[in-house]
Short mmCIF file of C-alpha atoms in Angstrom, two decimals:
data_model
loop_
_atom_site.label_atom_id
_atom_site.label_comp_id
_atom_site.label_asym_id
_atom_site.label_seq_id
_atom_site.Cartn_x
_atom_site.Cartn_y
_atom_site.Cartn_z
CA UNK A 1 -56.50 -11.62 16.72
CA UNK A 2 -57.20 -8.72 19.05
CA UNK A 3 -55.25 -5.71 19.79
CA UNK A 4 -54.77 -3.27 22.40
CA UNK A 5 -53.06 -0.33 24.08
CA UNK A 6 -51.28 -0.55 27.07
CA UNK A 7 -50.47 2.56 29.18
CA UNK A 8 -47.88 2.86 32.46
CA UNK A 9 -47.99 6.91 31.95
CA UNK A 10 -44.38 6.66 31.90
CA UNK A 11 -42.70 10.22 32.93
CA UNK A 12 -38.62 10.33 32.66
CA UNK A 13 -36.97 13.13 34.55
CA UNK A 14 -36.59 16.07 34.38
CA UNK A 15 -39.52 17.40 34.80
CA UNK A 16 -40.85 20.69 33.40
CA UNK A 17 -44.21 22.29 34.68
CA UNK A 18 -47.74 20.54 32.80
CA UNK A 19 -45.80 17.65 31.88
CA UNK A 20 -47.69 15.03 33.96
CA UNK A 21 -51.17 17.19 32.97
CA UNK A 22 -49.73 16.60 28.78
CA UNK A 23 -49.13 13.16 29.27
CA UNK A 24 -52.07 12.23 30.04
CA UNK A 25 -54.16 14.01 27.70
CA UNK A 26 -52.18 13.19 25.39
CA UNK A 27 -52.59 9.50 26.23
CA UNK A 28 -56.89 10.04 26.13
CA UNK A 29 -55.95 11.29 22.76
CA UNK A 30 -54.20 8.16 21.45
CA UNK A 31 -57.25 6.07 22.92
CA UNK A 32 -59.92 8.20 20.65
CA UNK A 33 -57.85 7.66 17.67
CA UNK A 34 -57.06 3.74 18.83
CA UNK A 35 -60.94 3.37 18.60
CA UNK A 36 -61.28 5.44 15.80
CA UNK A 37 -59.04 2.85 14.10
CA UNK A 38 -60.87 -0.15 15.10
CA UNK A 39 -58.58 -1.39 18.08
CA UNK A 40 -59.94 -3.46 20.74
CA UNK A 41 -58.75 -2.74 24.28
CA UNK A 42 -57.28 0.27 26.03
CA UNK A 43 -55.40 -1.22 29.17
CA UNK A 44 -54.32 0.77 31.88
CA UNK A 45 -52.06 0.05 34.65
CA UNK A 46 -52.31 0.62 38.61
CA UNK A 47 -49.03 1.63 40.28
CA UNK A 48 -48.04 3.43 43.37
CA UNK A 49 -45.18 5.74 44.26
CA UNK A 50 -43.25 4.42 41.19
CA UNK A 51 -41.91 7.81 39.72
CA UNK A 52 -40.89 8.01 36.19
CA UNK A 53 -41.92 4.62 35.75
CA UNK A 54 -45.49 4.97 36.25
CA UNK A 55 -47.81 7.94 37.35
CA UNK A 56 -50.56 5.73 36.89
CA UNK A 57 -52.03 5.66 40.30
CA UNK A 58 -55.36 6.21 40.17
CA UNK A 59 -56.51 4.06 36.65
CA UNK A 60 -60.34 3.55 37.50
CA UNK A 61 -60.52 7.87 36.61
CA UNK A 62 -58.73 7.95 33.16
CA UNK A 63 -60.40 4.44 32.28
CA UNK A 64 -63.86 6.78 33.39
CA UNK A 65 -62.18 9.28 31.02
CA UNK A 66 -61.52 6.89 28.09
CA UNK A 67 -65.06 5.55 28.16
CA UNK A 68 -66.73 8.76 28.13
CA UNK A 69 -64.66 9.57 24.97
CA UNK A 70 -64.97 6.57 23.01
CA UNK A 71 -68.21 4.11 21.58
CA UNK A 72 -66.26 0.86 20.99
CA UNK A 73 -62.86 0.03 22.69
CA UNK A 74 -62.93 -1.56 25.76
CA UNK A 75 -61.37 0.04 28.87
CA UNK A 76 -59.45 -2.60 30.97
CA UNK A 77 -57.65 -2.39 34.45
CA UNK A 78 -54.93 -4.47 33.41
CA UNK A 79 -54.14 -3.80 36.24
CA UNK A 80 -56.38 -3.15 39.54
CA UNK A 81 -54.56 -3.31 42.95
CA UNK A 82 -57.20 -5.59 44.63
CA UNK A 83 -55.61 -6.61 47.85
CA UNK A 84 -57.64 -4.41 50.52
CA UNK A 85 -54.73 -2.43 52.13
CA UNK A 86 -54.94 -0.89 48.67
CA UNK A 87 -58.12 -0.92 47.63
CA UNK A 88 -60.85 -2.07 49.79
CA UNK A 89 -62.54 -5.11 47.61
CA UNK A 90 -66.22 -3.64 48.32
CA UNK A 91 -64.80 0.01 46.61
CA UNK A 92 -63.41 -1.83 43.69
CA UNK A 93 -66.72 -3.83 43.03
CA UNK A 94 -68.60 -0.92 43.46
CA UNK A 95 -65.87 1.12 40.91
CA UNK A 96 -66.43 -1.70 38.52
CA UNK A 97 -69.70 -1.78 38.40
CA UNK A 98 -70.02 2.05 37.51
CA UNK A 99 -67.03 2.23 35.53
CA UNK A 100 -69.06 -0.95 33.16
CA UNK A 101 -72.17 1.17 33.32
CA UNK A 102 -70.45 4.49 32.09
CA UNK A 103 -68.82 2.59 29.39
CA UNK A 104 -72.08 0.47 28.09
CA UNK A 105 -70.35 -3.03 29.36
CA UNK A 106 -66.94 -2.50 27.82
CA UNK A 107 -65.13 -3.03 30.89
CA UNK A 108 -62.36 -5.76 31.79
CA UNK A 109 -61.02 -6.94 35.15
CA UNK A 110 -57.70 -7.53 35.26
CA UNK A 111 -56.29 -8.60 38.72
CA UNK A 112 -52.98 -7.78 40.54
CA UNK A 113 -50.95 -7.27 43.82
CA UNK A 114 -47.77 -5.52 43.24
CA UNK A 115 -43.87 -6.42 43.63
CA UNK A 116 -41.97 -3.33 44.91
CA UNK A 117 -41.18 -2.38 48.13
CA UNK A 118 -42.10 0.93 47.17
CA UNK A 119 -46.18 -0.23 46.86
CA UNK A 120 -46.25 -2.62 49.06
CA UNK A 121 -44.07 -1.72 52.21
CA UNK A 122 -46.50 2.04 51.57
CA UNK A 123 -50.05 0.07 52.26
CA UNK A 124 -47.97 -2.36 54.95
CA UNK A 125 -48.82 -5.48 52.82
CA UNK A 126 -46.21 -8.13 53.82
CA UNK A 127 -44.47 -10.08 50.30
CA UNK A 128 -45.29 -13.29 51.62
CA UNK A 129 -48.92 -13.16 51.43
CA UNK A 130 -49.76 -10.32 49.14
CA UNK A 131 -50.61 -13.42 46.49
CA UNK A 132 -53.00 -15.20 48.55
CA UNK A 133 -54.46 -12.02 49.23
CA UNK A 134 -54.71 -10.73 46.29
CA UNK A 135 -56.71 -14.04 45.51
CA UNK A 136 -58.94 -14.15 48.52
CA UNK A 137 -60.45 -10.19 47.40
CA UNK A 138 -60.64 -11.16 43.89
CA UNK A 139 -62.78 -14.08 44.38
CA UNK A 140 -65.11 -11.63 46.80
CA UNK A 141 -64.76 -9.31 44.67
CA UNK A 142 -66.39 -10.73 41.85
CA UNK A 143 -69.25 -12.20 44.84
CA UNK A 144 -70.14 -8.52 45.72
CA UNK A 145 -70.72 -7.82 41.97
CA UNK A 146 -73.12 -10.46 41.29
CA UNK A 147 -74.92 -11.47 44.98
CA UNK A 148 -77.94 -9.72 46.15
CA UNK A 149 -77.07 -9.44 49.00
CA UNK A 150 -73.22 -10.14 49.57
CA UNK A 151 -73.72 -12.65 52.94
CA UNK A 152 -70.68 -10.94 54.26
CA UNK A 153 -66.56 -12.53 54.14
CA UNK A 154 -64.62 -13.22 57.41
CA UNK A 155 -60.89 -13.87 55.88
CA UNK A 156 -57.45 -13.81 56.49
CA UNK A 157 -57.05 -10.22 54.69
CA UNK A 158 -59.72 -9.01 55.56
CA UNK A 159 -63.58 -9.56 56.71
CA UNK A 160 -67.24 -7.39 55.61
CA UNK A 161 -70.50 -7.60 56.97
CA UNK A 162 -73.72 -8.87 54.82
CA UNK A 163 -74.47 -5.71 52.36
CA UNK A 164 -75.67 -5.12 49.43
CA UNK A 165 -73.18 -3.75 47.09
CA UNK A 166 -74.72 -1.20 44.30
CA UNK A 167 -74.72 -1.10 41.40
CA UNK A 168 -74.17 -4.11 39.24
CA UNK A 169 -72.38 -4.42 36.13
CA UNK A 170 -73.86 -4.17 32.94
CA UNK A 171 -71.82 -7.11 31.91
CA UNK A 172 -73.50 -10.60 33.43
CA UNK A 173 -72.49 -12.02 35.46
CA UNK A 174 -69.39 -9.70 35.96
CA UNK A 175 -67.03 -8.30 33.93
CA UNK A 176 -64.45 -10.38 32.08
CA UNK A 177 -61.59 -11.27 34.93
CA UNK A 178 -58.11 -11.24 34.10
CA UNK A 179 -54.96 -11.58 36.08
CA UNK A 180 -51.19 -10.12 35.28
CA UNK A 181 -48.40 -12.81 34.58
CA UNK A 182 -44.95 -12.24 34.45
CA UNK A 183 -43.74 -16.18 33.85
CA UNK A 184 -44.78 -19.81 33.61
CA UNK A 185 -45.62 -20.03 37.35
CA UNK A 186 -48.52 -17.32 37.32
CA UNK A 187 -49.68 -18.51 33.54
CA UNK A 188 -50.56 -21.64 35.28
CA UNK A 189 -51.92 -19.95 38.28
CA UNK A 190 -54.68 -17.32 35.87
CA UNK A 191 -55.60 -21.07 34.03
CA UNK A 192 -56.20 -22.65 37.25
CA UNK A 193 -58.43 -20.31 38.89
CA UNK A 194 -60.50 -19.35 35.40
CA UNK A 195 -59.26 -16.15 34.97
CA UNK A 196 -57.65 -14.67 31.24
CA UNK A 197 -53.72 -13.99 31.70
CA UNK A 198 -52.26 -10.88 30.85
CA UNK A 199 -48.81 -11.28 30.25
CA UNK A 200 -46.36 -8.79 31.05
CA UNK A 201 -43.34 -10.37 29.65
CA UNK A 202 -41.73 -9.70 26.43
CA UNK A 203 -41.42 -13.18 25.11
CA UNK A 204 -40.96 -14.07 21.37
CA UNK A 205 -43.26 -16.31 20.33
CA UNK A 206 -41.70 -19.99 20.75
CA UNK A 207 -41.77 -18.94 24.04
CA UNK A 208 -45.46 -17.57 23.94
CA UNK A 209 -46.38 -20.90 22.10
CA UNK A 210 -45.26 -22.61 25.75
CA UNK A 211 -47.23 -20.26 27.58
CA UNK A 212 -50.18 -20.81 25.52
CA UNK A 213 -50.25 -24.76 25.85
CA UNK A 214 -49.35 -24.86 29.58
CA UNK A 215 -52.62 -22.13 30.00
CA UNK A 216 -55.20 -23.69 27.92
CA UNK A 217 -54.38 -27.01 29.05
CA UNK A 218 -54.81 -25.92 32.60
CA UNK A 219 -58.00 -24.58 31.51
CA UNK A 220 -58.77 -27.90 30.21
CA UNK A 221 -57.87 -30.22 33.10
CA UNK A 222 -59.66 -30.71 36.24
CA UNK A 223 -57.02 -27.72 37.70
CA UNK A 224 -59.14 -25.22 36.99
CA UNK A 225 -61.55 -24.46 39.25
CA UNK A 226 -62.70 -20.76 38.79
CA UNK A 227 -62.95 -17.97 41.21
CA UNK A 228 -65.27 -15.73 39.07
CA UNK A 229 -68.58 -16.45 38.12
CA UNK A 230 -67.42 -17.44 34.72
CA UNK A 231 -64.37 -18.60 32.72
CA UNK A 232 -62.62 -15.96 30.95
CA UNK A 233 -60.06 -18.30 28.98
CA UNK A 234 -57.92 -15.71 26.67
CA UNK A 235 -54.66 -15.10 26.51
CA UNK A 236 -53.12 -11.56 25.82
CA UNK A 237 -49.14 -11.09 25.22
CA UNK A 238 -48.00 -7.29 25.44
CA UNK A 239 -45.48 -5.94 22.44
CA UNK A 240 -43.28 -3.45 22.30
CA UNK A 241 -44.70 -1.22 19.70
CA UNK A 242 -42.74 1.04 16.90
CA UNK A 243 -43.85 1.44 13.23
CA UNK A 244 -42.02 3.44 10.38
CA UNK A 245 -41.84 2.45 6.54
CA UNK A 246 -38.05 3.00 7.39
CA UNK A 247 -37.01 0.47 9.68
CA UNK A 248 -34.16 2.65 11.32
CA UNK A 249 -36.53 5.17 12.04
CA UNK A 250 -38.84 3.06 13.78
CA UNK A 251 -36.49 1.67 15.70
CA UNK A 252 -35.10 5.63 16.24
CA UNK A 253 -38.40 6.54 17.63
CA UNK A 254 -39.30 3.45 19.62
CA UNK A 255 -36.06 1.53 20.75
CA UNK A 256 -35.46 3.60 23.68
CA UNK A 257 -38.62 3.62 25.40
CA UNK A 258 -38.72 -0.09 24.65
CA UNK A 259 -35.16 -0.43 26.60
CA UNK A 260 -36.52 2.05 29.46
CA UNK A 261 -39.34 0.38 30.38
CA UNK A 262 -37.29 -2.87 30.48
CA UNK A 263 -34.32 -1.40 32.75
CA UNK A 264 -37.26 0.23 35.19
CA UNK A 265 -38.81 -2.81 35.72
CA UNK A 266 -35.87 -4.42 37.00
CA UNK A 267 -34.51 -1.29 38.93
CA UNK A 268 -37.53 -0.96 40.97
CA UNK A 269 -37.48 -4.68 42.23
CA UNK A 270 -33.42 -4.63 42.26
CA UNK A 271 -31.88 -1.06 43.36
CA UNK A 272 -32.52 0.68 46.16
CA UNK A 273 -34.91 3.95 45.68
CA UNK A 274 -34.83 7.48 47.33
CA UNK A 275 -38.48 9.08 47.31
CA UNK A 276 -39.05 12.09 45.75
CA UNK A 277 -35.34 11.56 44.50
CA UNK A 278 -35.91 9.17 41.46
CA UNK A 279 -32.99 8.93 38.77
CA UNK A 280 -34.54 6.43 37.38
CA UNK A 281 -33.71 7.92 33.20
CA UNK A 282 -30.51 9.34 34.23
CA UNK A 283 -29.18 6.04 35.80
CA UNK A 284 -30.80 4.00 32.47
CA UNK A 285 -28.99 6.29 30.17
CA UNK A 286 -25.83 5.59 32.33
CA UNK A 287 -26.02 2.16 31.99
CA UNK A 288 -27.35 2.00 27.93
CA UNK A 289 -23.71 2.88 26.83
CA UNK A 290 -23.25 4.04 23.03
CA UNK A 291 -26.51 4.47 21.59
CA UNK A 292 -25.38 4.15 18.00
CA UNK A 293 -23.87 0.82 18.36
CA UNK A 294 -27.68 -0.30 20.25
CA UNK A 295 -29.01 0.95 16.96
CA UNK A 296 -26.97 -0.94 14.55
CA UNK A 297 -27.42 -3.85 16.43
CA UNK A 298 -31.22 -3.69 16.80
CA UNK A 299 -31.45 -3.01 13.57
CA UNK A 300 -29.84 -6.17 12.41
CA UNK A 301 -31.83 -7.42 15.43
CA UNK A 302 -35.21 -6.52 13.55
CA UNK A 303 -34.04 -7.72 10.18
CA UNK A 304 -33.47 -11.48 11.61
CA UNK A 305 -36.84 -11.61 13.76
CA UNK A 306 -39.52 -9.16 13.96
CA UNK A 307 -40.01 -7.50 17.56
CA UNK A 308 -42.45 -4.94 17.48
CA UNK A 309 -40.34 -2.23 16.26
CA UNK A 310 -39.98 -1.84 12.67
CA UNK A 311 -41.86 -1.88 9.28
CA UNK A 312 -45.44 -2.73 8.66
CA UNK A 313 -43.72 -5.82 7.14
CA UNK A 314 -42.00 -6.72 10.44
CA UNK A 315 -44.70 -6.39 12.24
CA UNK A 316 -47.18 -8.44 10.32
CA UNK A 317 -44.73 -10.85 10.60
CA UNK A 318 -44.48 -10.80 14.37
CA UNK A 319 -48.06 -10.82 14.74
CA UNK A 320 -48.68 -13.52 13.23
CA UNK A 321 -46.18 -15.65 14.72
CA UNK A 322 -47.92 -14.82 17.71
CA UNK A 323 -51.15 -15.96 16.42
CA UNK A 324 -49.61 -19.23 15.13
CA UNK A 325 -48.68 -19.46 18.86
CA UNK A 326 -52.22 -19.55 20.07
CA UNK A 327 -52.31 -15.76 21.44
CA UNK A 328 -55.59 -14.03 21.61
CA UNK A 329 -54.44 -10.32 21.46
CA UNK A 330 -51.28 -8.63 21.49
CA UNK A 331 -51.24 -5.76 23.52
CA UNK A 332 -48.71 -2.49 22.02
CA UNK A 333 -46.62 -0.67 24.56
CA UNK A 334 -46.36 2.56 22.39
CA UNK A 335 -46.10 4.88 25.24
CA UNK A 336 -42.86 4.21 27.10
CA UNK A 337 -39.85 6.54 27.97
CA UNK A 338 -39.56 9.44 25.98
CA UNK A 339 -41.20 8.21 23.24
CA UNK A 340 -43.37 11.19 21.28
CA UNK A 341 -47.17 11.30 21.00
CA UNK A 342 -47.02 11.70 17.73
CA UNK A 343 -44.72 9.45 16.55
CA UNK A 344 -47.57 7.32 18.92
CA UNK A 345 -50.12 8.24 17.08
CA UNK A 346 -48.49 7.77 13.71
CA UNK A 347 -47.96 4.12 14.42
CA UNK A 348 -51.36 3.73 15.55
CA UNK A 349 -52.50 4.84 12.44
CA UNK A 350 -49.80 3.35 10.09
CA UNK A 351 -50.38 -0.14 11.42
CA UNK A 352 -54.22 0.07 11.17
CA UNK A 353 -54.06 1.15 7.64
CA UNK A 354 -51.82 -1.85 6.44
CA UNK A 355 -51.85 -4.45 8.58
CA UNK A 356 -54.58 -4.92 11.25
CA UNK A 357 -57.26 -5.79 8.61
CA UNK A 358 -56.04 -9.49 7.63
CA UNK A 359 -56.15 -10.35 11.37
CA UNK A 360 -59.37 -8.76 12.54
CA UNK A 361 -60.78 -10.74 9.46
CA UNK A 362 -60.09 -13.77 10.85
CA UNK A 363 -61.19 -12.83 14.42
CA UNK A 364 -64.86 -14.10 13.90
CA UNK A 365 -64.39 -17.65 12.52
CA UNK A 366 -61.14 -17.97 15.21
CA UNK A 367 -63.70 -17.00 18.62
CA UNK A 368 -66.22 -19.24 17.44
CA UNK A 369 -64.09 -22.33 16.60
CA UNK A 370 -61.88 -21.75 19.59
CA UNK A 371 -65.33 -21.39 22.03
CA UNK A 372 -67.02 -24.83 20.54
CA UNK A 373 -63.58 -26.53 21.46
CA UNK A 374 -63.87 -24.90 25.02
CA UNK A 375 -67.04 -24.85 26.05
CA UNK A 376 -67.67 -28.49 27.32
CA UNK A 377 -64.58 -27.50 29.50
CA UNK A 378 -65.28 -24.51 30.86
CA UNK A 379 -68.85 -26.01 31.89
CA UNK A 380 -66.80 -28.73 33.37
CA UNK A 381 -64.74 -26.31 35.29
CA UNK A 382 -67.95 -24.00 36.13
CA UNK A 383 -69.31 -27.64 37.95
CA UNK A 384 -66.01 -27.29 40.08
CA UNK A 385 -66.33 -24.15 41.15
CA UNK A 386 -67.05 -23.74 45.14
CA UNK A 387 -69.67 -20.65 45.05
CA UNK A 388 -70.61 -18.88 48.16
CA UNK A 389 -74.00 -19.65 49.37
CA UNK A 390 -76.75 -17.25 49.25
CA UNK A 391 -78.72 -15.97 52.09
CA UNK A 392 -82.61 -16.60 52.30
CA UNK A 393 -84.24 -13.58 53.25
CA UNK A 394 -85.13 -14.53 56.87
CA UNK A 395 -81.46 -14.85 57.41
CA UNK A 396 -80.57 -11.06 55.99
CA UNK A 397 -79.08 -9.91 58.97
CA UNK A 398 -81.15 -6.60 60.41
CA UNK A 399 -78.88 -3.28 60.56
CA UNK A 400 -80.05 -1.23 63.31
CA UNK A 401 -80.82 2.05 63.18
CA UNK A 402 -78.82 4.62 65.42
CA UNK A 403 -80.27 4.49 68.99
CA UNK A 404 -78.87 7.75 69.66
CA UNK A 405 -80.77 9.23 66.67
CA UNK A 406 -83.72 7.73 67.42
CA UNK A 407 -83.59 9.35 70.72
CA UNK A 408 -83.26 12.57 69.50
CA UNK A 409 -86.06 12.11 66.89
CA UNK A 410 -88.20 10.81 70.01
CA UNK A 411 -87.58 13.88 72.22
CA UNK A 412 -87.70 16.54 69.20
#
């Protein structure tokens, strides 16, 4: 089992001045002690104009950050706005490529589009087709990484001549790809386009177990036919993340942020929002009622099924329940609401020091069973894949030089 970090840079009002600036040092911090510890990823988000939620709007800097800091945790977008009215697909590629070379190939690609009006009615990206075009600049995205030259793209969101795109990625062919699901639908999409899913849905693990069946046997069926230049078949599940010896104080110091980032999630898709006017916390603390009685009952909540939040016991538990499942890594959400760095940092360190070492044990024997299984499939589904064509070099289309500036050279 693998384990990451997952980071929104969630920032409840109000706000005092140098809180944004503290949160996210304070976040770089909790990455140098997660791979001080031994974890394995450090995922970071890409959202726009979503305040309170997430100030995470420009995650290809911090990730730059988090690599300089660190030798052995992998950065991830988990995830990178690829469709081009955010990001144009030839930036990204060439973001990725420096972003793997800064960080000694320890980069992952995670893939996404948005769902608010907020992001996408701000870039002009219509609802209806931000999914096929989020799929149409992934697939070029991860051509301009690896061709030399890129022939050029003429597509429905958007069309590039024949350049080359510098630099490449450490990591051959690319960078591991990755794409963000929310249910069953976009599980089977990641499997059937080759991709690893990270899902952003708290789901206990019967559910997961479902998940996990309907993506690998996608992977394994004739459905997949890959959009990368190689399979990336993992599955990653993200966890809310609290842990205390005492099980009320873990779920003191965690249940809250847990319940935020839940109620934001569904406020940004379902109310309607005021820029620059957010009462986002203010309107979730309306609506979470008596607090004691939430603690009570997640409490009793915790003692019938571990959740994330509670004592290294719990937690062990619901880890490996989501191993038994067939998940690859579970991903902690330990910085949500209001929840406090240290207390952060504490159960970074608490569950590293008690539990992590019985899975990460196993995590050799696991890859290398799980990748004889797969590999005649995902050399089946390579076989499948439609690749863009190369150019031979008496097709590389000339760029002319500036007439004007030859002129002016001429004359001088």
């Amino acid at each position: 089992m693998r384990f990451g970090i997952f980071y929104e840079h969630q920032l409840p009002k109000p706000w005092n001045d140098g809180d944004e600036a503290r949160l996210f040092h304070q976040a770089l911090e909790q990455v140098v002690l997660a791979d001080r510890l031994g974890y394995d990823y450090a995922w970071e988000v890409e959202h726009h104009f979503l305040e309170e939620y997430s100030h995470s709007s420009a995650p290809e800097v911090f990730l730059a950050a988090c690599a300089a800091l660190t030798k052995n945790i992998r950065v991830g977008h988990g995830i990178r706005q690829v469709i081009p009215n955010y990001n144009h697909p030839a930036r990204t590629a060439e973001g990725l490529a420096t972003l793997d070379i800064i960080s000694n190939g320890r980069l992952d690609f995670g893939i996404g589009e948005g769902a608010t009006r907020l992001e996408l009615g701000g870039f002009g990206i219509p609802a209806k087709e931000k999914r096929a075009m989020a799929l149409e600049a992934a697939e070029q995205i991860a051509n301009m990484m690896v061709m030399d030259p890129y022939p050029g793209f003429e597509g429905k969101g958007f069309s590039f001549p024949c350049r080359n795109v510098v630099p490449k990625p450490v990591q051959k062919p690319h960078p591991p790809m990755w794409m963000a699901c929310t249910n069953r639908d976009t599980i089977k999409i990641a499997a059937s386009i080759g991709v690893g899913a990270l899902a952003f849905s708290f789901v206990n693990p019967e559910e997961a177990r479902n998940w996990a069946e309907i993506y690998y046997g996608i992977i394994k069926s004739d459905e997949c036919v890959p959009i990368g230049h190689a399979v990336n078949a993992n599955m990653a599940m993200v966890s809310n993340f609290s842990v205390h010896h005492d099980r009320a104080e873990a779920i003191r110091r965690g249940q809250e942020g847990f319940e935020f980032f839940g109620y934001a999630v569904n406020a940004l898709v379902a109310h309607d929002a005021v820029p620059g006017r957010s009462t986002l916390f203010a309107d979730f603390q309306k609506a979470r009622g008596n607090r004691d009685e939430e603690i009570i009952a997640a409490t009793k909540m915790a003692e019938r099924n571990a959740n994330g939040i509670g004592t290294p016991a719990d937690i062990r538990d619901h880890i490996a329940a989501f191993r038994d499942a067939g998940v690859d890594q579970v991903i902690f959400l330990q910085q949500a609401g209001r929840n406090q760095h240290a207390h952060i940092c504490q159960s970074l360190e608490l569950f590293a020091a008690e539990v992590m070492g019985e899975f990460k044990a196993e995590v050799a024997e696991r890859e290398a069973s799980k990748a004889a299984e797969l590999a005649p499939y995902l050399e089946a589904a390579m076989k499948r894949k439609r690749w863009m064509q190369p150019l031979a070099d008496e097709d590389i289309p000339v760029v002319k030089a500036s007439v004007q500036r030859a002129q002016i050279n001429a004359t001088s």
